[in-house]
CSV table of C-alpha atoms in Angstrom, one decimal:
chain,number,residue,atom,x,y,z
A,1,ASP,CA,-19.3,18.4,-11.2
A,2,GLN,CA,-18.6,15.4,-13.4
A,3,GLN,CA,-15.2,16.0,-15.0
A,4,VAL,CA,-15.4,12.7,-17.0
A,5,LYS,CA,-18.7,11.8,-18.6
A,6,GLN,CA,-19.9,8.7,-20.4
A,7,ASN,CA,-23.2,9.8,-21.8
A,8,SER,CA,-24.4,6.4,-23.0
A,9,PRO,CA,-25.4,4.2,-20.1
A,10,SER,CA,-25.7,1.2,-22.4
A,11,LEU,CA,-24.8,-0.1,-25.9
A,12,SER,CA,-25.9,-3.2,-27.7
A,13,VAL,CA,-24.1,-4.5,-30.8
A,14,GLN,CA,-24.0,-7.7,-32.9
A,15,GLU,CA,-21.1,-10.1,-32.6
A,16,GLY,CA,-18.5,-9.4,-35.2
A,17,ARG,CA,-19.5,-5.7,-35.6
A,18,ILE,CA,-17.7,-2.7,-34.2
A,19,SER,CA,-18.4,-1.4,-30.7
A,20,ILE,CA,-17.7,2.3,-30.1
A,21,LEU,CA,-17.7,3.6,-26.6
A,22,ASN,CA,-17.4,7.3,-26.0
A,23,CYS,CA,-16.1,9.5,-23.2
A,24,ASP,CA,-15.9,13.3,-22.8
A,25,TYR,CA,-13.9,15.3,-20.3
A,26,THR,CA,-13.9,18.9,-19.2
A,27,ASN,CA,-10.5,19.3,-17.5
A,28,SER,CA,-7.8,20.4,-19.9
A,29,MET,CA,-5.1,19.4,-17.4
A,30,PHE,CA,-5.8,15.7,-17.9
A,31,ASP,CA,-2.9,14.1,-19.6
A,32,TYR,CA,-3.4,10.4,-19.3
A,33,PHE,CA,-6.5,8.4,-20.1
A,34,LEU,CA,-7.4,4.8,-19.4
A,35,TRP,CA,-10.2,2.4,-20.2
A,36,TYR,CA,-11.3,-0.3,-17.7
A,37,LYS,CA,-13.5,-3.3,-18.2
A,38,LYS,CA,-15.7,-4.7,-15.4
A,39,TYR,CA,-17.5,-8.0,-15.2
A,40,PRO,CA,-20.2,-8.5,-12.5
A,41,ALA,CA,-18.8,-9.5,-9.1
A,42,GLU,CA,-15.2,-8.6,-10.2
A,43,GLY,CA,-13.1,-5.5,-9.8
A,44,PRO,CA,-12.3,-3.3,-12.8
A,45,THR,CA,-9.4,-4.6,-15.0
A,46,PHE,CA,-7.2,-2.3,-17.0
A,47,LEU,CA,-7.8,-2.5,-20.8
A,48,ILE,CA,-5.9,0.2,-22.6
A,49,SER,CA,-4.5,3.7,-22.1
A,50,ILE,CA,-3.3,6.7,-24.0
A,51,SER,CA,-1.1,9.6,-23.2
A,52,SER,CA,-2.1,13.1,-24.3
A,53,ILE,CA,0.9,13.3,-26.6
A,54,LYS,CA,-0.8,10.7,-28.8
A,55,ASP,CA,-4.1,10.6,-30.6
A,56,LYS,CA,-4.3,6.8,-31.1
A,57,ASN,CA,-3.2,3.7,-29.3
A,58,GLU,CA,-4.0,0.1,-30.5
A,59,ASP,CA,-3.8,-3.2,-28.7
A,60,GLY,CA,-5.2,-6.1,-30.7
A,61,ARG,CA,-9.0,-5.7,-31.1
A,62,PHE,CA,-9.0,-2.5,-29.0
A,63,THR,CA,-8.1,1.0,-30.2
A,64,VAL,CA,-8.4,4.2,-28.2
A,65,PHE,CA,-8.7,7.5,-30.0
A,66,LEU,CA,-8.1,10.8,-28.3
A,67,ASN,CA,-9.3,14.2,-29.7
A,68,LYS,CA,-7.8,16.8,-27.4
A,69,SER,CA,-9.4,19.8,-29.1
A,70,ALA,CA,-12.9,18.2,-28.5
A,71,LYS,CA,-11.9,16.8,-25.1
A,72,HIS,CA,-13.2,13.5,-26.3
A,73,LEU,CA,-11.9,9.9,-26.4
A,74,SER,CA,-13.4,6.7,-27.7
A,75,LEU,CA,-12.8,3.0,-27.5
A,76,HIS,CA,-13.3,0.9,-30.5
A,77,ILE,CA,-13.6,-2.9,-30.3
A,78,VAL,CA,-13.3,-4.7,-33.6
A,79,PRO,CA,-14.7,-7.3,-34.0
A,80,SER,CA,-16.9,-7.4,-31.0
A,81,GLN,CA,-17.3,-10.8,-29.2
A,82,PRO,CA,-19.9,-11.9,-26.6
A,83,GLY,CA,-17.1,-12.1,-24.0
A,84,ASP,CA,-16.7,-8.4,-24.4
A,85,SER,CA,-20.1,-7.8,-22.7
A,86,ALA,CA,-19.2,-5.9,-19.6
A,87,VAL,CA,-19.3,-2.4,-18.1
A,88,TYR,CA,-16.6,-0.1,-19.5
A,89,PHE,CA,-15.2,2.8,-17.5
A,90,CYS,CA,-13.1,5.6,-18.9
A,91,ALA,CA,-10.8,7.4,-16.5
A,92,ALA,CA,-8.5,10.3,-16.6
A,93,SER,CA,-5.6,11.6,-14.6
A,94,SER,CA,-3.4,14.7,-14.4
A,95,SER,CA,0.3,14.4,-13.5
A,96,GLY,CA,0.0,17.6,-11.5
A,97,ASN,CA,-3.0,16.6,-9.4
A,98,THR,CA,-1.9,13.8,-7.0
A,99,GLY,CA,-2.4,11.4,-9.9
A,100,LYS,CA,-5.9,10.6,-8.9
A,101,LEU,CA,-8.0,8.7,-11.4
A,102,ILE,CA,-11.3,10.4,-12.3
A,103,PHE,CA,-13.8,7.9,-13.6
A,104,GLY,CA,-16.8,8.2,-15.8
A,105,GLN,CA,-20.2,6.7,-14.9
A,106,GLY,CA,-19.6,3.6,-17.1
A,107,THR,CA,-21.2,2.2,-20.2
A,108,THR,CA,-22.7,-1.3,-20.2
A,109,LEU,CA,-21.9,-3.1,-23.5
A,110,GLN,CA,-23.9,-6.1,-24.6
A,111,VAL,CA,-22.6,-8.1,-27.5
A,112,LYS,CA,-25.3,-10.3,-29.0
A,113,PRO,CA,-24.3,-13.6,-30.6
B,16,GLU,CA,0.3,-14.0,-9.0
B,17,ALA,CA,0.1,-10.3,-8.8
B,18,GLN,CA,-3.1,-9.3,-7.0
B,19,VAL,CA,-5.0,-6.9,-4.7
B,20,THR,CA,-6.9,-8.8,-2.1
B,21,GLN,CA,-9.7,-7.2,-0.1
B,22,ASN,CA,-11.9,-8.8,2.6
B,23,PRO,CA,-14.6,-9.4,3.3
B,24,ARG,CA,-16.4,-9.6,-0.1
B,25,TYR,CA,-19.8,-9.1,1.4
B,26,LEU,CA,-20.8,-7.5,4.6
B,27,ILE,CA,-24.1,-6.5,6.2
B,28,THR,CA,-23.9,-4.4,9.4
B,29,VAL,CA,-25.9,-2.1,11.5
B,30,THR,CA,-25.7,1.6,11.8
B,31,GLY,CA,-23.0,2.7,14.2
B,32,LYS,CA,-21.1,-0.5,14.4
B,33,LYS,CA,-17.4,0.1,13.6
B,34,LEU,CA,-16.0,-2.0,10.8
B,35,THR,CA,-12.8,-2.4,8.8
B,36,VAL,CA,-12.3,-3.6,5.3
B,37,THR,CA,-8.8,-4.9,4.7
B,38,CYS,CA,-6.8,-4.5,1.5
B,39,SER,CA,-3.4,-6.1,0.7
B,40,GLN,CA,-1.3,-6.0,-2.5
B,41,ASN,CA,1.7,-8.1,-3.4
B,42,MET,CA,3.2,-6.0,-6.2
B,43,ASN,CA,5.3,-3.6,-4.0
B,44,HIS,CA,3.2,-0.7,-5.3
B,45,GLU,CA,3.7,2.7,-3.6
B,46,TYR,CA,0.3,4.2,-4.5
B,47,MET,CA,-2.9,2.7,-3.0
B,48,SER,CA,-6.5,4.0,-3.0
B,49,TRP,CA,-10.0,3.3,-2.1
B,50,TYR,CA,-13.0,3.9,-4.3
B,51,ARG,CA,-16.7,3.5,-3.9
B,52,GLN,CA,-19.0,2.6,-6.9
B,53,ASP,CA,-22.6,3.8,-6.9
B,54,PRO,CA,-25.2,3.6,-9.7
B,55,GLY,CA,-24.9,6.5,-12.2
B,56,LEU,CA,-21.8,7.9,-10.4
B,57,GLY,CA,-19.0,5.6,-11.5
B,58,LEU,CA,-16.1,5.1,-9.1
B,59,ARG,CA,-15.2,7.9,-6.7
B,60,GLN,CA,-12.0,8.1,-4.8
B,61,ILE,CA,-12.4,8.0,-1.0
B,62,TYR,CA,-8.8,8.1,0.2
B,63,TYR,CA,-5.4,7.5,-1.3
B,64,SER,CA,-1.9,6.9,-0.1
B,65,MET,CA,1.3,7.8,-1.9
B,66,ASN,CA,3.5,5.8,0.4
B,67,VAL,CA,3.8,4.4,3.9
B,68,GLU,CA,2.5,6.8,6.5
B,69,VAL,CA,1.3,9.2,3.8
B,70,THR,CA,-2.4,9.4,3.2
B,71,ASP,CA,-4.8,12.0,2.0
B,72,LYS,CA,-8.5,12.6,1.2
B,73,GLY,CA,-10.0,11.9,-2.1
B,74,ASP,CA,-13.4,13.2,-3.3
B,75,VAL,CA,-15.7,11.5,-0.8
B,76,PRO,CA,-13.8,11.0,2.5
B,77,GLU,CA,-16.5,11.9,5.0
B,78,GLY,CA,-17.2,9.0,7.4
B,79,TYR,CA,-14.1,7.0,6.4
B,80,LYS,CA,-10.6,6.6,7.8
B,81,VAL,CA,-7.5,4.8,6.5
B,82,SER,CA,-4.0,3.9,7.6
B,83,ARG,CA,-0.8,2.9,5.8
B,84,LYS,CA,1.5,1.4,8.4
B,85,GLU,CA,3.0,-1.1,5.9
B,86,LYS,CA,3.5,-0.7,2.1
B,87,ARG,CA,1.3,-3.7,1.3
B,88,ASN,CA,-1.7,-3.0,3.5
B,89,PHE,CA,-4.3,-0.2,3.3
B,90,PRO,CA,-7.4,-0.8,5.4
B,91,LEU,CA,-10.5,1.2,5.2
B,92,ILE,CA,-12.2,2.0,8.5
B,93,LEU,CA,-15.8,3.1,9.0
B,94,GLU,CA,-16.0,4.3,12.6
B,95,SER,CA,-19.7,4.7,12.7
B,96,PRO,CA,-21.3,3.4,9.5
B,97,SER,CA,-24.5,4.9,8.2
B,98,PRO,CA,-27.0,3.7,5.6
B,99,ASN,CA,-25.6,6.2,3.0
B,100,GLN,CA,-22.4,4.3,3.1
B,101,THR,CA,-24.1,1.3,1.6
B,102,SER,CA,-22.1,0.8,-1.6
B,103,LEU,CA,-19.6,-1.3,-3.5
B,104,TYR,CA,-16.0,-0.6,-2.4
B,105,PHE,CA,-12.8,-1.2,-4.3
B,106,CYS,CA,-9.2,-1.1,-3.2
B,107,ALA,CA,-6.6,-0.4,-5.9
B,108,SER,CA,-2.8,-0.2,-6.1
B,109,SER,CA,-0.5,1.2,-8.8
B,110,PRO,CA,3.2,1.7,-9.3
B,111,GLY,CA,2.8,5.4,-9.2
B,112,ALA,CA,0.1,8.1,-9.0
B,113,GLY,CA,-2.1,8.3,-12.1
B,114,THR,CA,-0.8,5.1,-13.7
B,115,GLU,CA,-2.6,1.9,-14.4
B,116,ALA,CA,-4.3,0.8,-11.2
B,117,PHE,CA,-4.9,-2.8,-10.2
B,118,PHE,CA,-8.2,-3.4,-8.4
B,119,GLY,CA,-9.4,-5.8,-5.8
B,120,GLN,CA,-12.5,-7.8,-6.4
B,121,GLY,CA,-14.7,-5.5,-4.3
B,122,THR,CA,-16.6,-5.5,-1.0
B,123,ARG,CA,-20.3,-5.0,-1.1
B,124,LEU,CA,-21.3,-3.3,2.1
B,125,THR,CA,-24.9,-2.9,3.3
B,126,VAL,CA,-25.6,-0.8,6.4
B,127,VAL,CA,-29.0,-1.2,7.9
């Protein structure tokens, strides 16, 4: 039972264009959402997060949007750069459930020069 | 530098030979956890600890043990490894449950 799903295993975009990574969840108790970025041979690193009381959070080139009614969040990267090429994981947690992070399967982003 | 350090980075072992993967964090975080990453499945939590001497099972705890005798250390123990435990393992720590987690660099384990 995959509570957090990233249905696109991979995404390829041109440098300078927008990258949109999507994530769906099923558990309405989730109240905090995070995006992680992972390079090969490294651990995941935190990128950006959003609380369920917000619908948008922005940090430089990265913006996360949350649509609670659709149980959907997305990560926008504008403009995309070759150094953004990595695996992106979305994760969710519920304050009432030991705080465990539930991860999606990951999406591999390739940004072509 | 704030970091989570896990060792070894790579390990090949044989079925049934007990092994320990160490994890240490220098951020005074209370919450620590272990994940395994497998293709198509993302990261799944094995065990977590909310504080010293407090540990509990995650989603895939079978075949693993942990201990939390000190705040900074959270070793993962495989008493009798089997080939289905071949995976990429990550230790993580965070200031509190469900908050931003800091991950170690990973341990790639192969059990033959």
